[in-house]
XYZ file of C-alpha atoms in Angstrom:
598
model
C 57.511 -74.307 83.443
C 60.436 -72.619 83.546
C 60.747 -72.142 79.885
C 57.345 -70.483 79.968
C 58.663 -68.036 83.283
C 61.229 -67.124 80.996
C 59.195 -66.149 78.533
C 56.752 -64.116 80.437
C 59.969 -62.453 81.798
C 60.896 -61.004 78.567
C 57.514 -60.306 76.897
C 57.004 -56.674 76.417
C 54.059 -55.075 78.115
C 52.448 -53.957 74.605
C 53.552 -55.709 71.989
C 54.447 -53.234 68.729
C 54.595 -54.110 65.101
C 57.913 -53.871 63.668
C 57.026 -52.053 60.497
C 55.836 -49.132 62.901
C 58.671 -48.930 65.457
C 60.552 -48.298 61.878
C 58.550 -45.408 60.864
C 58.387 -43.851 64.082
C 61.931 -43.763 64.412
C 61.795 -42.150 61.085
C 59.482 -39.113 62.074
C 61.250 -38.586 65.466
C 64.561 -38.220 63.686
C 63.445 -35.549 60.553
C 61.775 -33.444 63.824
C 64.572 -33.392 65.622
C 66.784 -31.919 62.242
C 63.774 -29.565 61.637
C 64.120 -28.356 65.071
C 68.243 -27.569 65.294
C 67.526 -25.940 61.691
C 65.710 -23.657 62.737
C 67.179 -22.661 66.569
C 70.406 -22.111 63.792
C 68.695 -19.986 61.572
C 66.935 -17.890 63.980
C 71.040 -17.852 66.100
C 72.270 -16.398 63.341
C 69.440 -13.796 62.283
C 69.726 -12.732 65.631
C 73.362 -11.977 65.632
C 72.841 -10.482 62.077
C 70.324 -8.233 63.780
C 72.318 -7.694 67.052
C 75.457 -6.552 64.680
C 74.059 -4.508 62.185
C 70.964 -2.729 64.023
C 71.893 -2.668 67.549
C 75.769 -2.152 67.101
C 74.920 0.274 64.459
C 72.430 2.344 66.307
C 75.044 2.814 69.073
C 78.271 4.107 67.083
C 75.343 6.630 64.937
C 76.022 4.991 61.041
C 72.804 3.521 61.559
C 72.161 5.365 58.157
C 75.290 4.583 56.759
C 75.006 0.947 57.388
C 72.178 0.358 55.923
C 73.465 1.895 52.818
C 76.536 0.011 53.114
C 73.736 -3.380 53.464
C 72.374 -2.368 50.394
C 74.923 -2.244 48.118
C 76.187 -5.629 49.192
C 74.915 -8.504 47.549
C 72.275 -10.407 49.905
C 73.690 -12.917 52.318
C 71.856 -16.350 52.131
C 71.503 -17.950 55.678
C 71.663 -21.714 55.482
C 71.128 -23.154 59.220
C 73.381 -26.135 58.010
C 76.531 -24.085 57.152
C 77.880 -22.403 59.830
C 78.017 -18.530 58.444
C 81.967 -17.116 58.358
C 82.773 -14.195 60.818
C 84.611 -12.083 57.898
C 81.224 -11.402 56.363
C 80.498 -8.277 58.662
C 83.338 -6.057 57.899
C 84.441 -4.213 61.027
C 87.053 -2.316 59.564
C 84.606 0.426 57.733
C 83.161 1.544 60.958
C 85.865 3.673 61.641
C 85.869 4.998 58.673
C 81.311 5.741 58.862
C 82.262 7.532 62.819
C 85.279 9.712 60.858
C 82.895 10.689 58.071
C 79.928 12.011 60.797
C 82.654 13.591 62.597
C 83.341 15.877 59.556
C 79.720 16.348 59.043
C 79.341 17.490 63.144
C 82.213 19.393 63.530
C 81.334 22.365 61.091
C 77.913 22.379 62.865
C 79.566 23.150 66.250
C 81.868 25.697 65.050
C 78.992 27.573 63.915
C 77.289 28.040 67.381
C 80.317 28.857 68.815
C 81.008 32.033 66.264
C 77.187 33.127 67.090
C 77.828 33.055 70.954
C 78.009 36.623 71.625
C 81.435 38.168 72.680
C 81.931 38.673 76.324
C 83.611 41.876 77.805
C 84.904 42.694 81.240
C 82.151 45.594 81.843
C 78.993 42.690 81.332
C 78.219 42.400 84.866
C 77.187 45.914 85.315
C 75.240 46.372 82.111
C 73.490 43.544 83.444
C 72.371 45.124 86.500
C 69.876 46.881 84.525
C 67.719 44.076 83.942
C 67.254 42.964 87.494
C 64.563 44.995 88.135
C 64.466 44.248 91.950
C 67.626 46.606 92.085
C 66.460 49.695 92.171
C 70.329 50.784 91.748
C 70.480 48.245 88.575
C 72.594 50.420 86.060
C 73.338 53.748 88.534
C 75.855 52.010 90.436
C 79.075 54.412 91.080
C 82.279 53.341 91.962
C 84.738 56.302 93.778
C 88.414 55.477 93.793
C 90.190 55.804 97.039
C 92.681 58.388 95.976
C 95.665 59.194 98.172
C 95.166 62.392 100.609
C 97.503 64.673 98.378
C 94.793 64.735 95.712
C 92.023 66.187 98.064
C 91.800 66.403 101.601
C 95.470 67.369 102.376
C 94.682 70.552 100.156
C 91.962 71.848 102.137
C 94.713 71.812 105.351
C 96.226 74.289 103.136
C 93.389 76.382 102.489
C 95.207 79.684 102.669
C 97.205 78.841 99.898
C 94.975 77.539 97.686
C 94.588 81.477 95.847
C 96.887 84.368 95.973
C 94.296 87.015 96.806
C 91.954 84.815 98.403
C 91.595 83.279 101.809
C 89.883 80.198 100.842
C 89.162 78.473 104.366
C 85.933 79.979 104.818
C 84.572 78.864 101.352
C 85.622 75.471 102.048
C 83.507 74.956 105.124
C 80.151 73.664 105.234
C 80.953 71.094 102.432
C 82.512 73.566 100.327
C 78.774 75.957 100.389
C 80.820 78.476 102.466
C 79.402 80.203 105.720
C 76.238 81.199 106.138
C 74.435 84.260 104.406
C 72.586 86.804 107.351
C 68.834 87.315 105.659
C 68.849 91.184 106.872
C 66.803 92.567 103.792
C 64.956 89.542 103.162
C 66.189 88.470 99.900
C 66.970 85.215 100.539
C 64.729 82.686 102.050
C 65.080 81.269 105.569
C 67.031 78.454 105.184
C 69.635 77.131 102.669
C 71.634 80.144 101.845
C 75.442 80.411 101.859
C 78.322 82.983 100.709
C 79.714 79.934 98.007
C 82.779 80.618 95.865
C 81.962 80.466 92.535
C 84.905 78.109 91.733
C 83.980 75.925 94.707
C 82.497 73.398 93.081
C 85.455 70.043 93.281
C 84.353 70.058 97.336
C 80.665 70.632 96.717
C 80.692 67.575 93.956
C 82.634 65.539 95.844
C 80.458 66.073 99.341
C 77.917 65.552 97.798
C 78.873 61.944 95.754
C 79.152 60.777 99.651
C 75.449 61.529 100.108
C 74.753 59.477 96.555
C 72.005 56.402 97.106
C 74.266 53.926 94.627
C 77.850 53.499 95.782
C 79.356 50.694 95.743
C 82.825 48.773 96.491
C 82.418 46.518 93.888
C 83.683 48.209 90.929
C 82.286 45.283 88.592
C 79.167 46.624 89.007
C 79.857 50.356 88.389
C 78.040 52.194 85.598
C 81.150 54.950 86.026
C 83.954 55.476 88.628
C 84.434 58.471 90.198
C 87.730 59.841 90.981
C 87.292 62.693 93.624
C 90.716 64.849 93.061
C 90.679 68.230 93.706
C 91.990 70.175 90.196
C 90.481 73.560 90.452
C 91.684 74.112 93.795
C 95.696 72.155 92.592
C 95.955 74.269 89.815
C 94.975 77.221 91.604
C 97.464 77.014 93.958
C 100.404 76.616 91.382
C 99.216 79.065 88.757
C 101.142 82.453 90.126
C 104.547 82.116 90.130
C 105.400 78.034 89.503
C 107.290 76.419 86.443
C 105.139 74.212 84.486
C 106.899 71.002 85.988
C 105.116 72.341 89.757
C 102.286 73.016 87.401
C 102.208 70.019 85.997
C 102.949 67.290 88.955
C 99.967 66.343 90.494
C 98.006 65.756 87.648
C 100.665 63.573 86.068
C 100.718 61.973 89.719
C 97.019 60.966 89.199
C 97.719 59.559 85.946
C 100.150 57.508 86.748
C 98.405 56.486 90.096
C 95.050 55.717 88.075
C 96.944 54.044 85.084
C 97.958 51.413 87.815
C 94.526 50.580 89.342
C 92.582 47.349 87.434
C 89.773 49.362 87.535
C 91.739 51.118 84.585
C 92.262 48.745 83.008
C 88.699 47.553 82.143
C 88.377 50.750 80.039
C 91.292 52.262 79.804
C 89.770 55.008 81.953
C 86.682 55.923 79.178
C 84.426 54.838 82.342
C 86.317 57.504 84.805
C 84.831 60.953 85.375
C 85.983 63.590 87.811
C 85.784 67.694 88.597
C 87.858 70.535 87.585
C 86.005 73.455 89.261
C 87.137 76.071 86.710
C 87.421 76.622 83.134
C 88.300 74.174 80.793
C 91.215 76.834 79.837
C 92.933 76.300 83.367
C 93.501 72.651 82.264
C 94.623 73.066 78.508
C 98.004 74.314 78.010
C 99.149 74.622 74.576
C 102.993 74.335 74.616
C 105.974 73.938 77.319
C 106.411 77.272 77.315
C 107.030 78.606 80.772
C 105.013 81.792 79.958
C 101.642 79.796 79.094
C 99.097 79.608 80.798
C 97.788 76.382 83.335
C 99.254 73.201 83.035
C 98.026 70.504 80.764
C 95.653 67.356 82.642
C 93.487 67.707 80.070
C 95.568 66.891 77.196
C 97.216 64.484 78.470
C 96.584 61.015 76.734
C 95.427 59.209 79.360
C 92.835 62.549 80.393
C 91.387 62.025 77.083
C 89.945 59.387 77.903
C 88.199 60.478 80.780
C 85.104 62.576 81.281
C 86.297 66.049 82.827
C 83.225 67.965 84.351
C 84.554 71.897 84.736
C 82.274 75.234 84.931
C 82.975 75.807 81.456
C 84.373 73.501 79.106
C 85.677 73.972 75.164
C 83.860 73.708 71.912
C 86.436 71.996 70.068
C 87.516 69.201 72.280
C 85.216 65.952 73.478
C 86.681 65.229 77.069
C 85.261 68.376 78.991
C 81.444 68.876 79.549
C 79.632 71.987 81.663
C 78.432 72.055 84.384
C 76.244 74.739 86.303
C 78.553 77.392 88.571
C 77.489 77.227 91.924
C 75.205 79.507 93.501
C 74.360 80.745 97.455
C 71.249 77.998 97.488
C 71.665 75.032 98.670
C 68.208 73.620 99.848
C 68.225 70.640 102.169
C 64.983 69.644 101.211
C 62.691 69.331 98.843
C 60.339 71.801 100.362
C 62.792 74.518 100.193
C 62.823 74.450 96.865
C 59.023 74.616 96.475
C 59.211 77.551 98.805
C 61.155 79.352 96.728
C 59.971 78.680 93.589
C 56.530 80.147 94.542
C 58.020 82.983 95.854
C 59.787 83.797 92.476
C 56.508 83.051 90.592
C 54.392 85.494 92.907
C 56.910 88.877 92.437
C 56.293 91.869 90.950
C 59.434 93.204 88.745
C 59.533 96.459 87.946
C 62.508 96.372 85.648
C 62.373 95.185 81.802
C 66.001 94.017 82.312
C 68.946 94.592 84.319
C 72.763 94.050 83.760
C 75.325 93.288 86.376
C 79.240 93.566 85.626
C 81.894 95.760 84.165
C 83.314 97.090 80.921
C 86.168 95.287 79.500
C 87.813 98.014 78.058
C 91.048 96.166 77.047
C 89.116 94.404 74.673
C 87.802 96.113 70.993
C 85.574 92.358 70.393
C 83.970 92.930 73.996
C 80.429 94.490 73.685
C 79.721 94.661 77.447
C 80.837 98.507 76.888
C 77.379 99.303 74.301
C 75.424 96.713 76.616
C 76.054 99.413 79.433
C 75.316 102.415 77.699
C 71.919 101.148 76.111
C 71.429 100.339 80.277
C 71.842 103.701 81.523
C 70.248 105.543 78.611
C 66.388 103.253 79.356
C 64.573 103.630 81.839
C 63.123 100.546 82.112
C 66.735 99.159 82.871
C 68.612 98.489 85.941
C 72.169 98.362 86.039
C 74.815 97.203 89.054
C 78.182 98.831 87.952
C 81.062 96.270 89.243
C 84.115 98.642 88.227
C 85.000 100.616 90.748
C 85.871 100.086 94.487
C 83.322 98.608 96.929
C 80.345 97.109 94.729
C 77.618 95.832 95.534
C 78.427 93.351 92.695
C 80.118 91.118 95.292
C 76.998 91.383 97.617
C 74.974 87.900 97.194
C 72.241 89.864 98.320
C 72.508 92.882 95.962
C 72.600 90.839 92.982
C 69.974 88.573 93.614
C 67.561 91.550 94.775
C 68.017 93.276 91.086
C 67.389 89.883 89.574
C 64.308 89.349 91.242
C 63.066 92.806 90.145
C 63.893 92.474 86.148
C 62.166 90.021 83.611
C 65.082 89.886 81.833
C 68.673 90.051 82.584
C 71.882 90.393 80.311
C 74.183 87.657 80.196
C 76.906 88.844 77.861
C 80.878 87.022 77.876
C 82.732 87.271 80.522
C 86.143 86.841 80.891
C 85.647 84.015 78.817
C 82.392 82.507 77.236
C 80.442 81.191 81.062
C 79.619 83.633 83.690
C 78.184 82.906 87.070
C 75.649 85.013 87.145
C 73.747 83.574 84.465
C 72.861 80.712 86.961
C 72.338 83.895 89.841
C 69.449 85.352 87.992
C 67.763 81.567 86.918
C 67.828 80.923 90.304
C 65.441 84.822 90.588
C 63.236 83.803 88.078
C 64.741 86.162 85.452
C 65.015 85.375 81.862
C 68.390 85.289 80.637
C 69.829 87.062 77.397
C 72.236 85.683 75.909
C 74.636 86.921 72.825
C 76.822 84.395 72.050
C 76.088 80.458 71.984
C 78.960 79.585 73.853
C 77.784 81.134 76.982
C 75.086 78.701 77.578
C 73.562 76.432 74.727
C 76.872 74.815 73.853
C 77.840 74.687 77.280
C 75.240 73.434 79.555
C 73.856 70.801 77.251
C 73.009 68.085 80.201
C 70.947 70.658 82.041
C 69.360 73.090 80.106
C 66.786 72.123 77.237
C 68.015 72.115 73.871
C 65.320 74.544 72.834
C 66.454 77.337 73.922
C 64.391 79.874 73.182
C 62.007 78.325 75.604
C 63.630 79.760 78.704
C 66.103 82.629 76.717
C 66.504 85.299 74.542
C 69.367 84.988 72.025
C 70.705 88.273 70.244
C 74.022 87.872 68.098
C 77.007 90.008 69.261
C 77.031 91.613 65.721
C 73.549 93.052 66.388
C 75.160 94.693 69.598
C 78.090 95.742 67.399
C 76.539 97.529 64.869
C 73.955 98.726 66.436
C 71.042 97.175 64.219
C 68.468 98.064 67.026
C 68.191 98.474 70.721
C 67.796 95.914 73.747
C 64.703 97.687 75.220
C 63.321 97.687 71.574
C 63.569 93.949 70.979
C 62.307 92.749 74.531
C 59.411 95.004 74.649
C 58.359 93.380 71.431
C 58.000 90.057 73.066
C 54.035 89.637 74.107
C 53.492 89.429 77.946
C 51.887 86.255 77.077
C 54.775 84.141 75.993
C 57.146 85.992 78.543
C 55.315 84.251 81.646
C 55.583 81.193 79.679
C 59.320 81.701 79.476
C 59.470 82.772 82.994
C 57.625 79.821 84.708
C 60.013 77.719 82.279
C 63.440 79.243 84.334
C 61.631 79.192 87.567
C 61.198 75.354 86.789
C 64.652 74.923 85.630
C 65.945 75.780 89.193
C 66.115 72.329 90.927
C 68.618 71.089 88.018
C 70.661 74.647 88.380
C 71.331 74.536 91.983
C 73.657 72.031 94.379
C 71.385 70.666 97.274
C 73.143 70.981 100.932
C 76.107 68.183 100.115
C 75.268 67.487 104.504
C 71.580 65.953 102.976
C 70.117 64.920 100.023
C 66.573 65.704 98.160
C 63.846 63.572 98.091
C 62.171 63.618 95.001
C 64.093 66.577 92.965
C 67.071 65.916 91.043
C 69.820 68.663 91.170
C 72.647 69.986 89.036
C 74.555 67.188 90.886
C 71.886 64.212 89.903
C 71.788 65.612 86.491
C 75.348 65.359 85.854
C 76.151 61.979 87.625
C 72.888 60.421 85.119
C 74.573 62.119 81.917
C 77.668 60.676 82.977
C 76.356 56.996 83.382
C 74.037 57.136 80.340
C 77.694 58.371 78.425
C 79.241 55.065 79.568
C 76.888 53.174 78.798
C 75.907 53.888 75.338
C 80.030 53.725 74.521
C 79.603 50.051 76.118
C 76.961 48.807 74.291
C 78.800 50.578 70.794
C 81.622 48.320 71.548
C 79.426 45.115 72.019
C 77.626 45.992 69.197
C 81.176 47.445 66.990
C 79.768 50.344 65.728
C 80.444 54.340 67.121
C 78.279 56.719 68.466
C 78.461 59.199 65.468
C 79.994 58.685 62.000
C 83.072 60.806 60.755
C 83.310 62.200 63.830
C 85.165 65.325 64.141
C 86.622 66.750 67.430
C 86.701 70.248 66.155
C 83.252 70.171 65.895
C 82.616 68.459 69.231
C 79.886 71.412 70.184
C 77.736 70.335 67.488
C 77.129 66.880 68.418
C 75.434 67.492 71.732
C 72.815 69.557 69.498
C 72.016 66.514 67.367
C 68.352 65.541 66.554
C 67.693 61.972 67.801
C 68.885 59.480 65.399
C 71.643 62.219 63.489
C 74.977 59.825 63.547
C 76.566 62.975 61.711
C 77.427 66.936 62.265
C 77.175 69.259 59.388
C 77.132 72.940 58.869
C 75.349 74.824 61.515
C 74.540 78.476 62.358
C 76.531 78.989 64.419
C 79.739 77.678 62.829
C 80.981 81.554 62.875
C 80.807 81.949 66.275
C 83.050 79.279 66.751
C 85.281 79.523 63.550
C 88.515 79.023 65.539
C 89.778 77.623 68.937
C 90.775 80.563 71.075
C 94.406 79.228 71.271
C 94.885 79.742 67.385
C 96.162 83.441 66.976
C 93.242 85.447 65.746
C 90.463 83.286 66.793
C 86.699 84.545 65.937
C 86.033 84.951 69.766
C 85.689 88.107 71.580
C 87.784 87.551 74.540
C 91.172 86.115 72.562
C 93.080 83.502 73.295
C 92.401 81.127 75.530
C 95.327 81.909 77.738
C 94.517 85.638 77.660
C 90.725 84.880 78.784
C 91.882 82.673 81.727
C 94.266 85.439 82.725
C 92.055 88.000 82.468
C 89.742 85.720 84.870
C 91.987 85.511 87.636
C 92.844 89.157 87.070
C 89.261 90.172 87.926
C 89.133 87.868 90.360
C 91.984 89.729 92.735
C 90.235 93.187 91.918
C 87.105 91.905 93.215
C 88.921 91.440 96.606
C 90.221 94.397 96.408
């Protein structure tokens, strides 16, 4: 019994051949190498993978490795022999990153030399394309100049002239007192007894009434620099050494030179107002004996823009602007008012001249221009010679321009007289003998077709007599003289200075038209420098009149017509001008100017 316990103790449950035990041991074992083969193989072609397509990707030689894969010869993975590390080279990498660095690098460089280059004057070319600003690209900066440059002279008032007590002509803004309407000439309001070299108070008055200041000068489309140089000069001219001549303008210089906003431009941005002519502010030499002192040829003034009542044809820093005259409308109905007024009167007189002789000078023809007056009929002349005229009554002269269809507009003292802008403003049709006196001159506010508003008879005609004033003007049909005449009368709103106190609604005056001209100036010379090119080619400063009468799209000035009427600068000896020298004609100027207070 217990033999047979024991042996039910140790009896397996099932009992199991021995021959299969054996060859299930067999099967479980070649499994079990089949298995670790393969979890090795598929280890190792994953870290293969990881490596070469992963690793790769990130560092960018993706292309680059798989070249490098396929000139190697191919790797055999057996999942028995463990695969050495040195068979993925890691020292070429560097090397693949190095090479795309010199592909990149050249790309980069590239975009950089097409980025456009940036200059300090960006901002307010900008301001143009905001469209929401309805200052965007008429912003104007005005420097803050010192009191010596402008208000302290008008304390001095009396001695701003020699013959001339100028304290009345500075008030109202610089229009001057009022004018009393006794015969009716004038129109209610808007009338005033204004100095014909008044303008550097009017201008600057009037920039305080302007709808696009601004303090930030980053913005500015052109900076204004409010310094009174008709009135400095005048005070110095009698009786001073060039060095009191000389001071304040080299004062501004040197004050402006100092500013940043200089800097930006080297002043080719700055504009300001010399009331008189150009011939005031151009001395030749250091000669105590010549004439004016020399702001405009100094280096840093030729850079500027200079605006003056009459400015020369041979140099490119001066421009014209209209003298003033005794209207200065407040509003735009003013002007209306007196434009149909003009348009609605009858004139009795073919033409009319106002001035005198000049009988110091053989080249003047203002002698013949009289004597062909008297001897019509059909003329009417104001003799301004002798005594008390009524040439130097405002409301004289404008009643005999408001009578005539045409009035005579021959050289003054110097090429620009006043009372060309007196008889536009009565609706009369200017005649003009010598380019300079207008169509060189006034280039920013008269049209460049001038024969639309003018009649144009060369001096030489006058000279030698070749046919008579009342001839040619009665030749011209009634027809195209209204046309002509309604052309002035239109003219006037961009010929006259609205009240500096107020500002017109819808009308731009001489004022608007200058400040635009001005600001369209500076900005074309910006945009030349961003694009590296000039305005005109070969440009020639001798010739600076002709450019001004350019065609659209002429970069270049070539012979004109009128080349002989400017042949040589007045300063040269002998120059082809009727009044001489430069110096002489500015002389002469002030010399008429004390007889006419006489």
């Amino acid at each position: 019994m217990g033999d047979l316990k024991f042996l039910t103790r140790r009896r397996p449950a099932i009992a199991i051949p021995f021959e299969q035990m054996e060859r299930g041991n067999g099967r479980n074992q070649q499994n079990r190498l089949c298995m670790l083969a393969s979890l090795s193989a598929f280890f190792w072609i994953l870290l293969l993978y990881f490596h070469f397509v992963v690793l790769g990707g990130r560092t960018g030689g993706g292309d680059e490795s798989s070249l490098r894969l396929q000139s190697n010869p191919p790797v055999v993975v057996d999942p028995r022999i463990p695969v050495p590390v040195r068979v993925v080279e890691e020292a070429p990498l560097p090397k693949i990153a190095a090479a795309k660095e010199e592909v990149v690098t050249p790309r980069v460089t590239a975009q950089q030399q097409q980025q456009p280059k940036t200059f300090p004057f960006m901002r307010a070319l900008r301001t143009v394309e905001n469209k929401t600003d309805r200052c965007g690209g008429r912003y104007i900066y005005v420097h803050d100049l010192p009191s010596r440059f402008n208000d302290d002279m008008l304390k001095e008032c009396r001695s701003l002239s020699l013959w001339t007590n100028m304290c009345k002509f500075t008030t109202n803004a610089g229009m001057g007192p009022p004018l009393e309407n006794v015969e009716g000439v004038f129109s209610n309001t808007g009338w005033y007894a204004t100095n014909q070299f008044a303008v550097d108070v009017i201008f600057s008055n009037r920039m305080k009434q302007y709808d696009c200041l601004t303090n930030d000068s980053s913005l500015a489309a052109a900076i204004f620099v409010p310094f009174y140089a008709g009135f400095d000069i005048a005070k110095y001219l009698w009786g001073y050494n060039i060095s009191r001549r000389d001071a304040a303008s080299l004062d501004l210089v040197d004050w402006l030179m100092k500013r940043p906003e200089w800097k930006i431009m080297q002043g080719r941005d700055h504009f300001l107002v010399g009331g008189r002519i150009t011939w005031d502010f151009r001395r030749l030499s250091d000669e105590e004996g010549d004439w004016g002192n020399k702001l405009l040829f100094l280096p840093a003034a030729k850079n500027m823009s200079m605006l003056v009542v009459e400015s020369s044809p041979w140099n490119a820093n001066d421009f014209g602007i209209p003298y003033p005259t005794y209207f200065h409308p407040a509003k735009d109905a003013d002007v209306f008012v007196w434009q149909d007024r003009m348009r609605k009167l009858e004139r009795k007189y073919l033409f009319s001249f106002a001035g005198a002789p000049r009988p110091g000078n053989p080249k003047s023809i203002r002698g013949q221009i009289i004597d062909q007056c008297r001897g019509s009929k059909v003329c009417k002349l104001l003799e301004c010679d002798f005594g008390e005229s009524k040439c130097h009554s405002p409301s004289s002269i404008m009643q005999m321009f408001q009578s005539s269809l045409f009035c005579l507009q021959p050289q003054g003292d110097s090429y620009t007289r006043r009372s060309a802008f007196d008889s536009m403003l009565a609706g009369c049709i200017p005649v003009f003998f010598h380019p300079g006196s207008a169509y060189t001159q006034y280039t920013w506010h008269l049209p460049k077709n001038f024969s639309t508003y003018s009649v144009f008879i060369p001096e030489d005609d006058i000279r030698k007599r070749n046919g008579s004033i009342e001839e040619l003007l009665s030749q011209i049909p009634p027809e195209q003289v209204q046309i002509m005449r309604e052309n002035v009368i239109n003219l006037i709103p961009q010929l006259i200075y609205a009240d500096p106190r107020s500002k017109l609604e819808t009308l731009k005056d001489a004022f608007d038209v200058a400040v635009q001209a001005v600001i369209d100036k500076v900005t074309r010379l910006r945009k030349n420098i961003i694009q590296g090119r000039t305005e005109y080619d070969n440009f020639v400063e001798e010739n600076s009149w002709k450019y001004a009468l350019l065609e659209d799209g002429q970069r270049e000035a070539g012979w004109h017509e009128w080349d002989p009427f400017f042949s040589k600068p007045k300063g040269e000896s002998s120059g082809d001008s009727s009044t001489g020298s430069s110096a002489e004609a500015a002389k002469n100027s002030w010399k008429n100017e004390q007889r006419d207070q006489k």
